[in-house]
Amino acid sequence: MTTLAAERVTAAAAWRAIGCECRVVVTEPAALDEARLLLAGELGALDLAASRFREDSELSLLTAAAGRPTRVSPLLAELL
């Protein structure tokens, strides 16, 4: 007997970002590049907003504000 899972065609990409192993898997191989770019973009936005290792991240700038009122992006506000 053949299972549906055995018949499913997938494509995957893996890379390191924000200190993690990232992997995206799609069931439409032609969509792999678009899916990878989408995930990489989201991870890049997360890194720019909340990295404690980047001097230019919003989180680092917020820390440097030392309690002064500071506007933050919707993404950083959601993460906090």
Short mmCIF file of N, CA and C in Angstrom, two decimals:
data_model
loop_
_atom_site.label_atom_id
_atom_site.label_comp_id
_atom_site.label_asym_id
_atom_site.label_seq_id
_atom_site.Cartn_x
_atom_site.Cartn_y
_atom_site.Cartn_z
N MET A 1 0.84 -1.17 0.00
CA MET A 1 0.00 0.00 0.00
C MET A 1 0.90 1.24 0.00
N THR A 2 0.53 2.24 -0.80
CA THR A 2 1.26 3.49 -0.86
C THR A 2 0.52 4.54 -0.05
N THR A 3 1.26 5.25 0.77
CA THR A 3 0.63 6.30 1.57
C THR A 3 0.71 7.63 0.84
N LEU A 4 -0.19 8.53 1.17
CA LEU A 4 -0.20 9.85 0.57
C LEU A 4 1.09 10.59 0.88
N ALA A 5 1.60 10.45 2.09
CA ALA A 5 2.84 11.13 2.48
C ALA A 5 4.00 10.69 1.60
N ALA A 6 4.04 9.43 1.22
CA ALA A 6 5.12 8.92 0.39
C ALA A 6 5.04 9.50 -1.03
N GLU A 7 3.86 9.88 -1.48
CA GLU A 7 3.67 10.41 -2.82
C GLU A 7 3.88 11.92 -2.89
N ARG A 8 3.84 12.59 -1.75
CA ARG A 8 3.94 14.05 -1.73
C ARG A 8 5.35 14.50 -2.10
N VAL A 9 5.43 15.43 -3.02
CA VAL A 9 6.71 16.00 -3.44
C VAL A 9 6.94 17.26 -2.61
N THR A 10 8.11 17.36 -2.05
CA THR A 10 8.45 18.55 -1.28
C THR A 10 9.80 19.09 -1.73
N ALA A 11 10.05 20.31 -1.35
CA ALA A 11 11.36 20.92 -1.56
C ALA A 11 11.69 21.68 -0.29
N ALA A 12 12.96 21.78 0.03
CA ALA A 12 13.34 22.41 1.29
C ALA A 12 14.62 23.23 1.11
N ALA A 13 14.76 24.20 1.99
CA ALA A 13 15.99 25.00 2.06
C ALA A 13 16.32 25.18 3.54
N ALA A 14 17.59 25.22 3.86
CA ALA A 14 18.03 25.40 5.24
C ALA A 14 19.19 26.37 5.27
N TRP A 15 19.26 27.18 6.32
CA TRP A 15 20.33 28.15 6.50
C TRP A 15 20.33 28.60 7.96
N ARG A 16 21.35 29.35 8.33
CA ARG A 16 21.44 29.91 9.69
C ARG A 16 21.04 31.37 9.65
N ALA A 17 20.26 31.77 10.62
CA ALA A 17 19.86 33.17 10.77
C ALA A 17 19.52 33.41 12.23
N ILE A 18 19.78 34.58 12.72
CA ILE A 18 19.51 35.00 14.10
C ILE A 18 19.92 33.96 15.13
N GLY A 19 21.05 33.30 14.86
CA GLY A 19 21.58 32.32 15.80
C GLY A 19 20.85 30.99 15.81
N CYS A 20 20.03 30.74 14.79
CA CYS A 20 19.23 29.51 14.74
C CYS A 20 19.41 28.80 13.40
N GLU A 21 19.11 27.53 13.40
CA GLU A 21 19.00 26.79 12.15
C GLU A 21 17.58 27.02 11.63
N CYS A 22 17.47 27.52 10.42
CA CYS A 22 16.17 27.78 9.81
C CYS A 22 15.94 26.78 8.69
N ARG A 23 14.71 26.37 8.53
CA ARG A 23 14.36 25.42 7.47
C ARG A 23 12.95 25.72 7.01
N VAL A 24 12.78 25.81 5.72
CA VAL A 24 11.46 25.99 5.14
C VAL A 24 11.22 24.83 4.19
N VAL A 25 10.04 24.25 4.26
CA VAL A 25 9.65 23.12 3.42
C VAL A 25 8.36 23.49 2.72
N VAL A 26 8.30 23.26 1.42
CA VAL A 26 7.10 23.55 0.65
C VAL A 26 6.64 22.29 -0.08
N THR A 27 5.35 22.23 -0.35
CA THR A 27 4.81 21.10 -1.09
C THR A 27 4.72 21.39 -2.58
N GLU A 28 5.04 22.61 -2.97
CA GLU A 28 5.13 23.00 -4.38
C GLU A 28 6.57 23.44 -4.62
N PRO A 29 7.42 22.59 -5.16
CA PRO A 29 8.83 22.94 -5.33
C PRO A 29 9.07 24.28 -6.02
N ALA A 30 8.22 24.67 -6.92
CA ALA A 30 8.39 25.94 -7.62
C ALA A 30 8.24 27.14 -6.68
N ALA A 31 7.63 26.92 -5.52
CA ALA A 31 7.41 28.00 -4.55
C ALA A 31 8.55 28.15 -3.55
N LEU A 32 9.58 27.32 -3.65
CA LEU A 32 10.65 27.32 -2.64
C LEU A 32 11.37 28.66 -2.56
N ASP A 33 11.77 29.22 -3.68
CA ASP A 33 12.51 30.48 -3.64
C ASP A 33 11.68 31.59 -3.00
N GLU A 34 10.41 31.68 -3.37
CA GLU A 34 9.54 32.70 -2.80
C GLU A 34 9.35 32.49 -1.30
N ALA A 35 9.16 31.25 -0.88
CA ALA A 35 8.98 30.95 0.54
C ALA A 35 10.25 31.27 1.33
N ARG A 36 11.40 30.94 0.77
CA ARG A 36 12.66 31.23 1.46
C ARG A 36 12.86 32.74 1.60
N LEU A 37 12.58 33.49 0.55
CA LEU A 37 12.71 34.94 0.61
C LEU A 37 11.74 35.55 1.62
N LEU A 38 10.53 35.02 1.67
CA LEU A 38 9.54 35.51 2.62
C LEU A 38 10.00 35.28 4.06
N LEU A 39 10.45 34.06 4.35
CA LEU A 39 10.92 33.75 5.70
C LEU A 39 12.18 34.55 6.04
N ALA A 40 13.11 34.64 5.10
CA ALA A 40 14.33 35.41 5.35
C ALA A 40 14.00 36.88 5.63
N GLY A 41 13.03 37.43 4.93
CA GLY A 41 12.62 38.80 5.16
C GLY A 41 12.03 39.00 6.55
N GLU A 42 11.18 38.08 6.97
CA GLU A 42 10.59 38.15 8.31
C GLU A 42 11.66 38.02 9.39
N LEU A 43 12.59 37.11 9.19
CA LEU A 43 13.67 36.95 10.17
C LEU A 43 14.57 38.17 10.20
N GLY A 44 14.80 38.78 9.05
CA GLY A 44 15.60 40.00 9.00
C GLY A 44 14.92 41.14 9.75
N ALA A 45 13.61 41.26 9.59
CA ALA A 45 12.86 42.29 10.32
C ALA A 45 12.91 42.04 11.82
N LEU A 46 12.79 40.78 12.21
CA LEU A 46 12.89 40.42 13.63
C LEU A 46 14.27 40.78 14.17
N ASP A 47 15.30 40.47 13.42
CA ASP A 47 16.66 40.77 13.85
C ASP A 47 16.88 42.27 14.00
N LEU A 48 16.41 43.05 13.04
CA LEU A 48 16.58 44.50 13.10
C LEU A 48 15.80 45.12 14.26
N ALA A 49 14.66 44.54 14.57
CA ALA A 49 13.84 45.07 15.66
C ALA A 49 14.36 44.64 17.03
N ALA A 50 14.73 43.39 17.19
CA ALA A 50 14.91 42.88 18.54
C ALA A 50 16.24 42.23 18.87
N SER A 51 17.22 42.35 18.00
CA SER A 51 18.51 41.73 18.32
C SER A 51 19.20 42.46 19.45
N ARG A 52 19.68 41.71 20.42
CA ARG A 52 20.48 42.32 21.48
C ARG A 52 21.95 42.35 21.10
N PHE A 53 22.29 41.82 19.94
CA PHE A 53 23.67 41.76 19.48
C PHE A 53 24.00 42.83 18.44
N ARG A 54 22.98 43.49 17.92
CA ARG A 54 23.17 44.53 16.91
C ARG A 54 23.05 45.91 17.55
N GLU A 55 24.05 46.75 17.36
CA GLU A 55 23.99 48.10 17.91
C GLU A 55 22.90 48.94 17.25
N ASP A 56 22.52 48.57 16.02
CA ASP A 56 21.51 49.34 15.29
C ASP A 56 20.09 48.79 15.44
N SER A 57 19.91 47.76 16.27
CA SER A 57 18.56 47.23 16.45
C SER A 57 17.72 48.19 17.28
N GLU A 58 16.41 48.12 17.08
CA GLU A 58 15.51 48.96 17.87
C GLU A 58 15.66 48.67 19.36
N LEU A 59 15.85 47.41 19.70
CA LEU A 59 16.00 47.05 21.11
C LEU A 59 17.23 47.71 21.71
N SER A 60 18.33 47.70 20.98
CA SER A 60 19.56 48.35 21.48
C SER A 60 19.35 49.85 21.62
N LEU A 61 18.67 50.46 20.65
CA LEU A 61 18.40 51.90 20.72
C LEU A 61 17.46 52.23 21.87
N LEU A 62 16.50 51.35 22.10
CA LEU A 62 15.58 51.54 23.23
C LEU A 62 16.34 51.44 24.55
N THR A 63 17.23 50.50 24.65
CA THR A 63 18.05 50.36 25.85
C THR A 63 18.91 51.60 26.06
N ALA A 64 19.49 52.10 24.98
CA ALA A 64 20.33 53.29 25.07
C ALA A 64 19.53 54.53 25.46
N ALA A 65 18.22 54.53 25.22
CA ALA A 65 17.38 55.67 25.59
C ALA A 65 17.25 55.80 27.10
N ALA A 66 17.62 54.77 27.82
CA ALA A 66 17.70 54.80 29.29
C ALA A 66 16.44 55.34 29.97
N GLY A 67 15.29 54.86 29.52
CA GLY A 67 14.04 55.25 30.18
C GLY A 67 13.35 56.46 29.58
N ARG A 68 14.02 57.16 28.66
CA ARG A 68 13.36 58.30 28.00
C ARG A 68 12.27 57.77 27.08
N PRO A 69 11.16 58.50 26.95
CA PRO A 69 10.09 58.07 26.03
C PRO A 69 10.67 57.88 24.62
N THR A 70 10.36 56.76 24.03
CA THR A 70 10.91 56.40 22.72
C THR A 70 9.85 55.68 21.90
N ARG A 71 9.65 56.09 20.67
CA ARG A 71 8.72 55.38 19.78
C ARG A 71 9.38 54.09 19.29
N VAL A 72 8.58 53.06 19.22
CA VAL A 72 9.06 51.79 18.69
C VAL A 72 8.13 51.34 17.58
N SER A 73 8.60 50.46 16.75
CA SER A 73 7.80 49.93 15.65
C SER A 73 6.71 49.03 16.19
N PRO A 74 5.65 48.82 15.40
CA PRO A 74 4.62 47.86 15.81
C PRO A 74 5.20 46.47 16.07
N LEU A 75 6.20 46.07 15.29
CA LEU A 75 6.79 44.74 15.48
C LEU A 75 7.47 44.64 16.84
N LEU A 76 8.29 45.62 17.20
CA LEU A 76 8.96 45.56 18.50
C LEU A 76 7.93 45.64 19.62
N ALA A 77 6.93 46.48 19.47
CA ALA A 77 5.90 46.58 20.50
C ALA A 77 5.21 45.22 20.69
N GLU A 78 4.93 44.53 19.61
CA GLU A 78 4.30 43.21 19.69
C GLU A 78 5.24 42.20 20.36
N LEU A 79 6.50 42.26 20.02
CA LEU A 79 7.47 41.33 20.61
C LEU A 79 7.65 41.57 22.09
N LEU A 80 7.62 42.83 22.50
CA LEU A 80 7.78 43.15 23.91
C LEU A 80 6.55 42.76 24.67
#
